[in-house]
Short mmCIF file of C-alpha atoms and ligand atoms in Angstrom, two decimals:
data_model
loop_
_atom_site.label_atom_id
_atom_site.label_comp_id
_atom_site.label_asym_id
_atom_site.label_seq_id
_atom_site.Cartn_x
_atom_site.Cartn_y
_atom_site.Cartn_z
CA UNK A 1 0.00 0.00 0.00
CA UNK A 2 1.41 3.52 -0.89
CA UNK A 3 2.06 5.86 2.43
CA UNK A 4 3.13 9.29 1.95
CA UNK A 5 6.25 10.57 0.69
CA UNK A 6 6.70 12.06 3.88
CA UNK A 7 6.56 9.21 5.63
CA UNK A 8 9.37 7.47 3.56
CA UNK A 9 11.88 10.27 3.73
CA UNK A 10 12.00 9.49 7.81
CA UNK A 11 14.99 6.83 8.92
CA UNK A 12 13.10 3.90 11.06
CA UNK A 13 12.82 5.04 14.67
CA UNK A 14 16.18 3.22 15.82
CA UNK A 15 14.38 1.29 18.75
CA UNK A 16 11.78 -0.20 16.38
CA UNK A 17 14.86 -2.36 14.18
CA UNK A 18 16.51 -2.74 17.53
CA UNK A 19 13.26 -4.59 18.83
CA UNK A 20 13.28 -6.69 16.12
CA UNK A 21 16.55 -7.89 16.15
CA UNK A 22 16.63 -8.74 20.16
CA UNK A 23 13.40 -10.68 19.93
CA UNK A 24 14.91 -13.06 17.28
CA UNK A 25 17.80 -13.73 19.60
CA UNK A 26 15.71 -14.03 23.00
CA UNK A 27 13.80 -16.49 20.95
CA UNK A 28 16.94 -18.36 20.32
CA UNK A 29 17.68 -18.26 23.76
CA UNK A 30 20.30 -15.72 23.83
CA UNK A 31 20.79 -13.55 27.01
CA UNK A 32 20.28 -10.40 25.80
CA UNK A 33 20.84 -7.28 28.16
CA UNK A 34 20.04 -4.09 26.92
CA UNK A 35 21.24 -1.26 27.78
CA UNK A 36 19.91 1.15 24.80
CA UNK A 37 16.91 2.76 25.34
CA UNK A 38 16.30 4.97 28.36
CA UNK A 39 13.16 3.89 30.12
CA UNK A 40 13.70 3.31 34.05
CA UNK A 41 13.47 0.01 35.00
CA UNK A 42 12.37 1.29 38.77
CA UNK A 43 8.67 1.46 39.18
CA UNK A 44 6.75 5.09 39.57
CA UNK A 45 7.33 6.11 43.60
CA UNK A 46 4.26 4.50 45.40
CA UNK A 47 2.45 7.73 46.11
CA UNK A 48 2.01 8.68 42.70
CA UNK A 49 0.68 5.22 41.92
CA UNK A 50 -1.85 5.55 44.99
CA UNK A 51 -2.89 8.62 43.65
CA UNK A 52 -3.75 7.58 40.62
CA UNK A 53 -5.62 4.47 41.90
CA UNK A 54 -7.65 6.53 43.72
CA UNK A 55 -8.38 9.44 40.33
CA UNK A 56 -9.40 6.37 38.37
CA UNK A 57 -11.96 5.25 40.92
CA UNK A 58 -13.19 9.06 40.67
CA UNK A 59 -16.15 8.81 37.76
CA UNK A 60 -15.12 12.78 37.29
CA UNK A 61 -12.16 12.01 35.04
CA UNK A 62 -14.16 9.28 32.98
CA UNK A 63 -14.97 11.75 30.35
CA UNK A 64 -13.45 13.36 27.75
CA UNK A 65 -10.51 16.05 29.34
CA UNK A 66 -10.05 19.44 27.84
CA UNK A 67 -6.96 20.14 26.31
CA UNK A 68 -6.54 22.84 28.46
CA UNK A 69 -6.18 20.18 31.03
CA UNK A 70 -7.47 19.78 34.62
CA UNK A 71 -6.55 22.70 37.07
CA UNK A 72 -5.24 20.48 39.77
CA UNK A 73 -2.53 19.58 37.00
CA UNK A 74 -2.21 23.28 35.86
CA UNK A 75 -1.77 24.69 39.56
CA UNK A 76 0.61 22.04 40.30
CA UNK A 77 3.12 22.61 37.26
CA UNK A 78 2.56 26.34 38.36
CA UNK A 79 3.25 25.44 41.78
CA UNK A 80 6.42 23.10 41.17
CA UNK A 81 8.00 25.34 38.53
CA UNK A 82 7.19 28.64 41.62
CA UNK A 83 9.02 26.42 44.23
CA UNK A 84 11.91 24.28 42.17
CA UNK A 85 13.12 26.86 39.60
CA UNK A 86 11.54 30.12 41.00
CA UNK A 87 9.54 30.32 37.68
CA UNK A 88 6.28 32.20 38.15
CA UNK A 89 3.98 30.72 35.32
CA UNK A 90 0.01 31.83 34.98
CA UNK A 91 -1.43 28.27 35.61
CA UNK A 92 -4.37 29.65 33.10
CA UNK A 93 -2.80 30.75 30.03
CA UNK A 94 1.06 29.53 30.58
CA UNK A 95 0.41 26.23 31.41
CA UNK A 96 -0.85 22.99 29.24
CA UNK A 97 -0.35 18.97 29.45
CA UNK A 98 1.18 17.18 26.96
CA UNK A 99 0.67 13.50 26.07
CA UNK A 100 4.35 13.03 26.76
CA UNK A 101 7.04 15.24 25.49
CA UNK A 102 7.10 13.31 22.17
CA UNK A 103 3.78 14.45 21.17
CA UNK A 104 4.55 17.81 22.16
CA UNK A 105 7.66 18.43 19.95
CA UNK A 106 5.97 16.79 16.91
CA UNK A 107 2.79 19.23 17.22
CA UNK A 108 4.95 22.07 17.60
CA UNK A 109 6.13 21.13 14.41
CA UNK A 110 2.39 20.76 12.76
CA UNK A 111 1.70 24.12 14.69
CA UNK A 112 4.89 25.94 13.59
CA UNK A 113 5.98 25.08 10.46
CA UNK A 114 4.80 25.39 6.77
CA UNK A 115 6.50 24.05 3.65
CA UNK A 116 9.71 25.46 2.76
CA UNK A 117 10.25 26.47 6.70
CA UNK A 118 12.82 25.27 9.05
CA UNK A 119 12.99 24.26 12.15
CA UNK A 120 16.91 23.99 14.11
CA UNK A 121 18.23 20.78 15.70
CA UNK A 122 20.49 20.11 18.25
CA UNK A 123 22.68 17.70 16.85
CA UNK A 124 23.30 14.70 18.33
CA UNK A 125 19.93 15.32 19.35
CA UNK A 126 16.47 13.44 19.83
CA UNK A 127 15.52 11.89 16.87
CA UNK A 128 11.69 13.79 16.66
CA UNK A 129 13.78 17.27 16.23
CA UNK A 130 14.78 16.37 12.78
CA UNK A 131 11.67 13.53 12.10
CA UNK A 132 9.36 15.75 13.11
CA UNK A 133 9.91 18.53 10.94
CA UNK A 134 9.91 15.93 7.71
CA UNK A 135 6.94 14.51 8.74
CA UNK A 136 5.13 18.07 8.50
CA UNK A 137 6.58 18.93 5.02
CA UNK A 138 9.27 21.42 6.38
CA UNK A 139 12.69 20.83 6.67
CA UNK A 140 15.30 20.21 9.98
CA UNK A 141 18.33 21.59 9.49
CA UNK A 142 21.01 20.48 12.00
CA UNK A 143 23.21 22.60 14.89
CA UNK A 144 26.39 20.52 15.68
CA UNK A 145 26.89 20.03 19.56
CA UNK A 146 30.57 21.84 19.53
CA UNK A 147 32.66 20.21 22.09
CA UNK A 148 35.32 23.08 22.41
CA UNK A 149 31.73 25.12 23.40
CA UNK A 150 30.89 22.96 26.53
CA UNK A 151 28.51 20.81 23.72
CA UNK A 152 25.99 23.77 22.63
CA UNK A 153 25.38 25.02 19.33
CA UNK A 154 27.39 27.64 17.46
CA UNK A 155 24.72 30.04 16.98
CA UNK A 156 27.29 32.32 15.51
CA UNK A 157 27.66 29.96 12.46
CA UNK A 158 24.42 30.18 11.41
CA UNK A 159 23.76 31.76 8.38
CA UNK A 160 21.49 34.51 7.15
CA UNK A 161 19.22 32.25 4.87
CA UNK A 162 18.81 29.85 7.34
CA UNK A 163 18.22 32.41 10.30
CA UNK A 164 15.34 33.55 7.87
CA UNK A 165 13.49 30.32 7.64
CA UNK A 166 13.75 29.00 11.01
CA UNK A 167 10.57 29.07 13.12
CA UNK A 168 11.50 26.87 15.43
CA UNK A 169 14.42 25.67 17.68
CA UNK A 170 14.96 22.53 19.57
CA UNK A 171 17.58 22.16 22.46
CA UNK A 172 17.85 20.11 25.40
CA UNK A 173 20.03 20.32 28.51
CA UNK A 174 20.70 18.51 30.68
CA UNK A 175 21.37 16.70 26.86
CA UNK A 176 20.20 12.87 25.72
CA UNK A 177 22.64 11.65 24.44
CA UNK A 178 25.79 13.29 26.03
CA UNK A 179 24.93 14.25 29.24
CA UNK A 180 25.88 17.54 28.97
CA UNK A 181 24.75 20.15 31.17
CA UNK A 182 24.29 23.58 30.00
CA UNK A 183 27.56 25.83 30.30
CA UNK A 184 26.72 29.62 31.98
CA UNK A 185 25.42 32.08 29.15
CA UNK A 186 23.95 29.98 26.74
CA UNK A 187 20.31 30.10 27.58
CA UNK A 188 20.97 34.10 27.75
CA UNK A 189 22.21 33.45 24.19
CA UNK A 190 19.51 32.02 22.76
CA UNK A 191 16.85 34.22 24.38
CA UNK A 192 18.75 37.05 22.11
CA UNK A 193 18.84 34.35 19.12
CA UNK A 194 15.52 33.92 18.97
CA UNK A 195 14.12 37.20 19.68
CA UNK A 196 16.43 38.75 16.81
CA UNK A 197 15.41 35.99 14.62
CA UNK A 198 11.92 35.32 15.53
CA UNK A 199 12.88 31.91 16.38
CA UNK A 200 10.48 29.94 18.75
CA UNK A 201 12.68 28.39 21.46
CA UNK A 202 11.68 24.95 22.46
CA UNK A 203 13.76 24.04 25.65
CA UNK A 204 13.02 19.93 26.24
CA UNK A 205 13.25 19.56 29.73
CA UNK A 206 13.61 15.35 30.17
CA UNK A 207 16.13 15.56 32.70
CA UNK A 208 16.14 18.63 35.26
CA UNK A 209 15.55 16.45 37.88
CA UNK A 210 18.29 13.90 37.08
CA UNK A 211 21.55 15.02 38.21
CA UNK A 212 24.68 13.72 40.67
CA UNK A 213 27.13 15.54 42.48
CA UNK A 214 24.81 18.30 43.90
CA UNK A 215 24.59 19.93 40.44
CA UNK A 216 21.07 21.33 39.89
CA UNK A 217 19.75 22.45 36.69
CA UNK A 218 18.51 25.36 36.09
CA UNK A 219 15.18 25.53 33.41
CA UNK A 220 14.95 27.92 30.37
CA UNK A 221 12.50 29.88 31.92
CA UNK A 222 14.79 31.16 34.53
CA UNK A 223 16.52 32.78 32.00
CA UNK A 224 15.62 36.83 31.98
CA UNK A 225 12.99 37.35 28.76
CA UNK A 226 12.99 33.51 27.98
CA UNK A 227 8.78 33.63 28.28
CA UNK A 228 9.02 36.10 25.71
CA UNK A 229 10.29 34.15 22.86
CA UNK A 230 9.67 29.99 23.91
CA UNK A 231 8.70 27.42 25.76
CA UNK A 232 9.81 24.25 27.57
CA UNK A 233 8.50 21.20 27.22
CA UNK A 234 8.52 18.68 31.21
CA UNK A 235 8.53 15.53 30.81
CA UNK A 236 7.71 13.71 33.72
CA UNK A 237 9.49 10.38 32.24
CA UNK A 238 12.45 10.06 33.49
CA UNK A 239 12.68 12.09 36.58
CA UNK A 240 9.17 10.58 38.05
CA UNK A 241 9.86 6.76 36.43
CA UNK A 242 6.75 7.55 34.46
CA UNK A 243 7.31 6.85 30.84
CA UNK A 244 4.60 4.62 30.52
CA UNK A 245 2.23 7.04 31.64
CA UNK A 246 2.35 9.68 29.02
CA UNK A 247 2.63 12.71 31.48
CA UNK A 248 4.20 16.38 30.25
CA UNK A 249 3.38 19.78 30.79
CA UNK A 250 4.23 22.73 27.90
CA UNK A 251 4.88 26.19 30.05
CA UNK A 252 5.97 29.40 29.07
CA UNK A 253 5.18 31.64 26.39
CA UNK A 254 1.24 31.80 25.88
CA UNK A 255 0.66 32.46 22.27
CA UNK A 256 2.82 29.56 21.84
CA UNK A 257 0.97 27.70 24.01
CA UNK A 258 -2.60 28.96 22.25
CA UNK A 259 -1.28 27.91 19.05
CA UNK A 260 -0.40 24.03 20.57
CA UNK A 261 -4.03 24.03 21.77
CA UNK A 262 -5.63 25.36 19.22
CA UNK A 263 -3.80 22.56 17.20
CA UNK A 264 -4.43 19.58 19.60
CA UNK A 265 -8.08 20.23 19.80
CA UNK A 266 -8.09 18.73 15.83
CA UNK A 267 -5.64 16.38 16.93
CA UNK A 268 -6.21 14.53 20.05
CA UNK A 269 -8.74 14.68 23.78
CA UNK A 270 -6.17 15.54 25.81
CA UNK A 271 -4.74 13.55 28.84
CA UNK A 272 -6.52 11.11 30.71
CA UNK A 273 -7.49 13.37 33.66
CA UNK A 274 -6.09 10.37 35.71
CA UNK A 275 -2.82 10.77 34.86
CA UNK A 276 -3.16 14.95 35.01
CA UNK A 277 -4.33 14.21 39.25
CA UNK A 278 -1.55 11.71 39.49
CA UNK A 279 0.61 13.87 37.53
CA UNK A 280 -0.03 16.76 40.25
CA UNK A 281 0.61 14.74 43.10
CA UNK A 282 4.37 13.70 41.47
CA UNK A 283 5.07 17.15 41.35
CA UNK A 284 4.50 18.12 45.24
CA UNK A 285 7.26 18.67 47.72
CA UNK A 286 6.32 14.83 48.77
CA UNK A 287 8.16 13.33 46.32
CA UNK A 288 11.72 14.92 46.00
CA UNK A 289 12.59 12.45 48.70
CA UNK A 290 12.09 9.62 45.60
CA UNK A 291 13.43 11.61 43.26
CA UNK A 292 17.31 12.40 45.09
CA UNK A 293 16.75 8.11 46.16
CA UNK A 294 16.72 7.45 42.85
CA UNK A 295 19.54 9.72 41.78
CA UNK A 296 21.74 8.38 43.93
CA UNK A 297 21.12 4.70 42.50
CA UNK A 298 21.99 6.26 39.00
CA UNK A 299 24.89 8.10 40.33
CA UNK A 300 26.39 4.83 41.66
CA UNK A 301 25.64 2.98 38.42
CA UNK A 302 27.19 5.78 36.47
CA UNK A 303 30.12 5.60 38.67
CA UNK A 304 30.29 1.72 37.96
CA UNK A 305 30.25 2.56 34.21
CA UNK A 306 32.80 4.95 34.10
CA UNK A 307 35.25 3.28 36.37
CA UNK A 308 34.71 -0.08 34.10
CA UNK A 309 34.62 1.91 30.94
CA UNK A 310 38.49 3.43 31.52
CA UNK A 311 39.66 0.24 32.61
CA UNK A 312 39.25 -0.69 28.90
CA UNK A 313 41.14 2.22 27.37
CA UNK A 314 37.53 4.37 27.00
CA UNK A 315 37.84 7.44 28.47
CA UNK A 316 34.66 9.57 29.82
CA UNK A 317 33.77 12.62 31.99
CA UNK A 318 30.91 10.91 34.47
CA UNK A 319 27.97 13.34 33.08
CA UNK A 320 26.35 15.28 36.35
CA UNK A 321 23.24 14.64 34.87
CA UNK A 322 20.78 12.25 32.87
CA UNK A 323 20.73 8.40 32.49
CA UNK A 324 23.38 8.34 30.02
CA UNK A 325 26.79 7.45 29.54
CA UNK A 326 28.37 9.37 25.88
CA UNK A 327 31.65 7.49 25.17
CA UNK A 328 33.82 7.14 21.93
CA UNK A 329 33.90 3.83 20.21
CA UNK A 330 37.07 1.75 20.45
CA UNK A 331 39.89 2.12 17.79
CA UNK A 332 39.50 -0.15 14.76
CA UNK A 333 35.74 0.32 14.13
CA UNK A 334 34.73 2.26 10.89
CA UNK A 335 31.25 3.22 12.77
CA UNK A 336 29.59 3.37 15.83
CA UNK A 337 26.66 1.39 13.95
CA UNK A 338 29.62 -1.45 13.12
CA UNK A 339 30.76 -1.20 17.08
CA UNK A 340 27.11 -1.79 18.76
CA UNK A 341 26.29 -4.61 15.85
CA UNK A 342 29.58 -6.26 16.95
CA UNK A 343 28.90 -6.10 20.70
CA UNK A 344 25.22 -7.36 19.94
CA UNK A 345 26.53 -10.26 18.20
CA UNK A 346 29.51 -10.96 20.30
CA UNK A 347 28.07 -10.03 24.03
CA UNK A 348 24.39 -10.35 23.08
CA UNK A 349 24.66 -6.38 24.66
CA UNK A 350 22.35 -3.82 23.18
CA UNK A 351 23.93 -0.33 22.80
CA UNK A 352 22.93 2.87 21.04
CA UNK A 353 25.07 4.15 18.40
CA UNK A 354 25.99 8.01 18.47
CA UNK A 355 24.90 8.03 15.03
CA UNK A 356 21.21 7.41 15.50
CA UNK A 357 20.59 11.06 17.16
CA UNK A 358 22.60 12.79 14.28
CA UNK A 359 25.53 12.67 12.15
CA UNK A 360 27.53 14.72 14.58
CA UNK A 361 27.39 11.17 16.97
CA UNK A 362 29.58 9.21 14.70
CA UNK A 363 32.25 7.72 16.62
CA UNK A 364 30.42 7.91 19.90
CA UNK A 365 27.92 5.09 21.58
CA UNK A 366 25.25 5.74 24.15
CA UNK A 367 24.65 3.63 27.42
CA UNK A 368 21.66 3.96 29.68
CA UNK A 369 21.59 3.57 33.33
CA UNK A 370 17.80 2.20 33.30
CA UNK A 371 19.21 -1.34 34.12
CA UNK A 372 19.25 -3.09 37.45
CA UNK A 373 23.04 -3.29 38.88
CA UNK A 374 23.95 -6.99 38.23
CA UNK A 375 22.65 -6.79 34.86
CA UNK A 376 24.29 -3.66 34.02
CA UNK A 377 27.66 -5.20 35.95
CA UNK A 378 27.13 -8.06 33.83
CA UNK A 379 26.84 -6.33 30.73
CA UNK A 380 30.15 -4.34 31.07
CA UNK A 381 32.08 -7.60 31.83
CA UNK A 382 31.35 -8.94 28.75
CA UNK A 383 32.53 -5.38 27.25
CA UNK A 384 35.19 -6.14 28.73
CA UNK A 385 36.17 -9.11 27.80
CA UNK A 386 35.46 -8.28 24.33
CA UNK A 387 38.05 -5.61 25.11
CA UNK A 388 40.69 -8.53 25.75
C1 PLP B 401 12.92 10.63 26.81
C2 PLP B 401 12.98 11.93 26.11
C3 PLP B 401 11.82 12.53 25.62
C4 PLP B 401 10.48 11.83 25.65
O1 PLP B 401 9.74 12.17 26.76
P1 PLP B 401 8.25 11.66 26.90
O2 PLP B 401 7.65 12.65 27.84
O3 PLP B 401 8.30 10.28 27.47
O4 PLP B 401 7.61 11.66 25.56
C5 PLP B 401 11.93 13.77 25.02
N1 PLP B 401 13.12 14.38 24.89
C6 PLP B 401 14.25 13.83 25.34
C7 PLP B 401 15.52 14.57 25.19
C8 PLP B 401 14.21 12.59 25.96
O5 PLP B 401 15.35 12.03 26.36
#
């Protein structure tokens, strides 16, 4: 059957092949462990799951939800982003759920861009900032990660005709896949980018809450005139163990946010308003005591990583935040595609390659830290033996 055009000008999503591939050898009874994709393997903190048992036993979010979303989910985005990042947000106009930050950074898309426009990538970056734009008819033109710049974009080096047909910007600190944190000035840069450019900002926040060594992360919004040219996206995924449950909040500028509704209301009924009163509850003072527990499990597993990881000859900087280890491939591999298919095959170890979020990942792989201890103990001695 014929699909779009569109559609065929996308790569496969990497995890879809991936998923493929690692049945087939679990069906031959092969060991598998993977350590590619970054879903927590701890369950959401009991509270929020009690909450939620309770909001579906409530017949008052059985119907359709607005769009707009439940004011108990509004007030407590509000609330969080008043008391974590000293953000004041207007939980009426500045304030929206998304089905999951996914959703939200494709729609933008649909809601931003027209043929012929452009929308910026951080590159390596999430795969939906360059996917996205194709699948709309528009076109994602990629921002390199420099290393020498504390891995951020040089907005310097891009040019006029590009600057010109950009609507849209995607960034992400701290950054999937290098763990990168921002460095000091760059949000204040791109506040000035995009207001000289007219340039919506799209800050994806996955991983504000995920950080080690006392480093906390700032948000966009913090950032003096941020609210007056974008928006961040809060994913409560990864921070809250709650990828399965579809739970994000858009905040910050309100036209923006008008525009997103305006689109959603043709595209989708909003968020279970289950999720939105478990959602709040995840986001009270109650729960930062799960949160920092759970940071300090990934701090020690990131610890474990790096430690095995330069025993091998592969140096890395632990990252002070996300679930994510960035490291270079070994010497004598022509790809990082090549490395991870050899380490699948030879360790039965799944691995992501640096390639997959952008050309500017060649040469680098990506390990999560969503994997119980032994098996992520296990995993790396077979690295290392490979190593041998
Ligand atoms: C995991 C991740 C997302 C997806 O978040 P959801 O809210 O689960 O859709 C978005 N952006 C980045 C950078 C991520 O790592």
């Amino acid at each position: 059957m014929r699909h779009s055009e569109r559609l065929g000008r996308i790569p496969p999503y990497l995890y879809a092949q991936l998923e493929r591939k690692i049945a087939e050898k679990r069906a031959a009874g092969i060991d598998v462990i993977t350590l590619g994709i970054g879903d927590p393997d701890t369950p959401t903190y009991p509270p929020i799951v009690e909450a939620a048992q309770r909001a579906v036993a409530n017949p008052t979010t059985h119907t359709y939800p607005t769009n707009r979303g439940r004011e108990e989910f509004r007030n407590a985005v509000a609330k969080f982003y008043d008391r974590r990042f000293r953000v004041e947000l207007d939980a009426d106009g500045e304030v929206m759920p998304a089905i999951g930050a996914k959703e939200c950074i494709f729609n933008l898309n649909l809601a931003f861009l027209d043929p012929g426009d452009v929308a910026l990538a951080a590159d390596p970056g999430y795969p939906v900032y360059t996917g996205g734009p194709l699948l709309v008819g528009a076109e994602g033109v990629r921002m390199p990660l420099v290393p020498e710049l504390g891995l951020i974009p040089d907005l310097d080096a891009i040019d006029a005709k590009t600057r010109e047909r950009a609507r849209i910007l995607f960034v992400n600190y701290p950054n999937n896949p290098t763990g990168a944190v921002v460095p000091d000035g760059f949000f204040e840069a791109l506040v000035a980018f995009g207001a000289e450019n007219d340039i919506l900002i799209v800050h994806d926040n996955a991983y504000s809450e995920t950080t080690f060594d006392g480093y906390v992360a700032p948000s966009f919004l913090e950032t003096p005139g941020a609210k007056e040219v974008g928006v961040e996206v809060f994913s409560l995924s990864k921070g809250y163990n709650m990828t399965g449950w579809r739970c994000a909040a858009i905040v910050g500028n309100s036209q923006a946010i008008a525009a997103y509704w305006r689109l959603k209301t043709n595209v989708d009924s909003g968020m279970f308003e289950a999720v939105q009163l478990a959602g709040a509850v995840a986001l009270g003072p109650s729960i930062d005591k799960y949160v920092a527990a759970m940071n300090t499990i990934y701090q020690r597993r990131r610890d474990m990583v790096c430690e095995a990881l330069a025993k091998i000859g592969v140096q890395v900087t632990p990252p002070r935040g996300t679930i994510y280890i960035w490291a270079p491939i070994p010497e004598g591999f022509e790809s990082a595609a090549a490395y991870c298919e050899y380490v699948l095959e030879e360790a039965a170890v799944v691995i992501s390659p640096g390639a997959a979020y952008g050309p500017n990942g060649e040469g680098f792989f990506r390990i999560s830290l969503t994997t119980p201890d032994d098996r992520l103990e296990e995993a790396i001695a077979r690295l290392g033996k490979l190593a041998e």
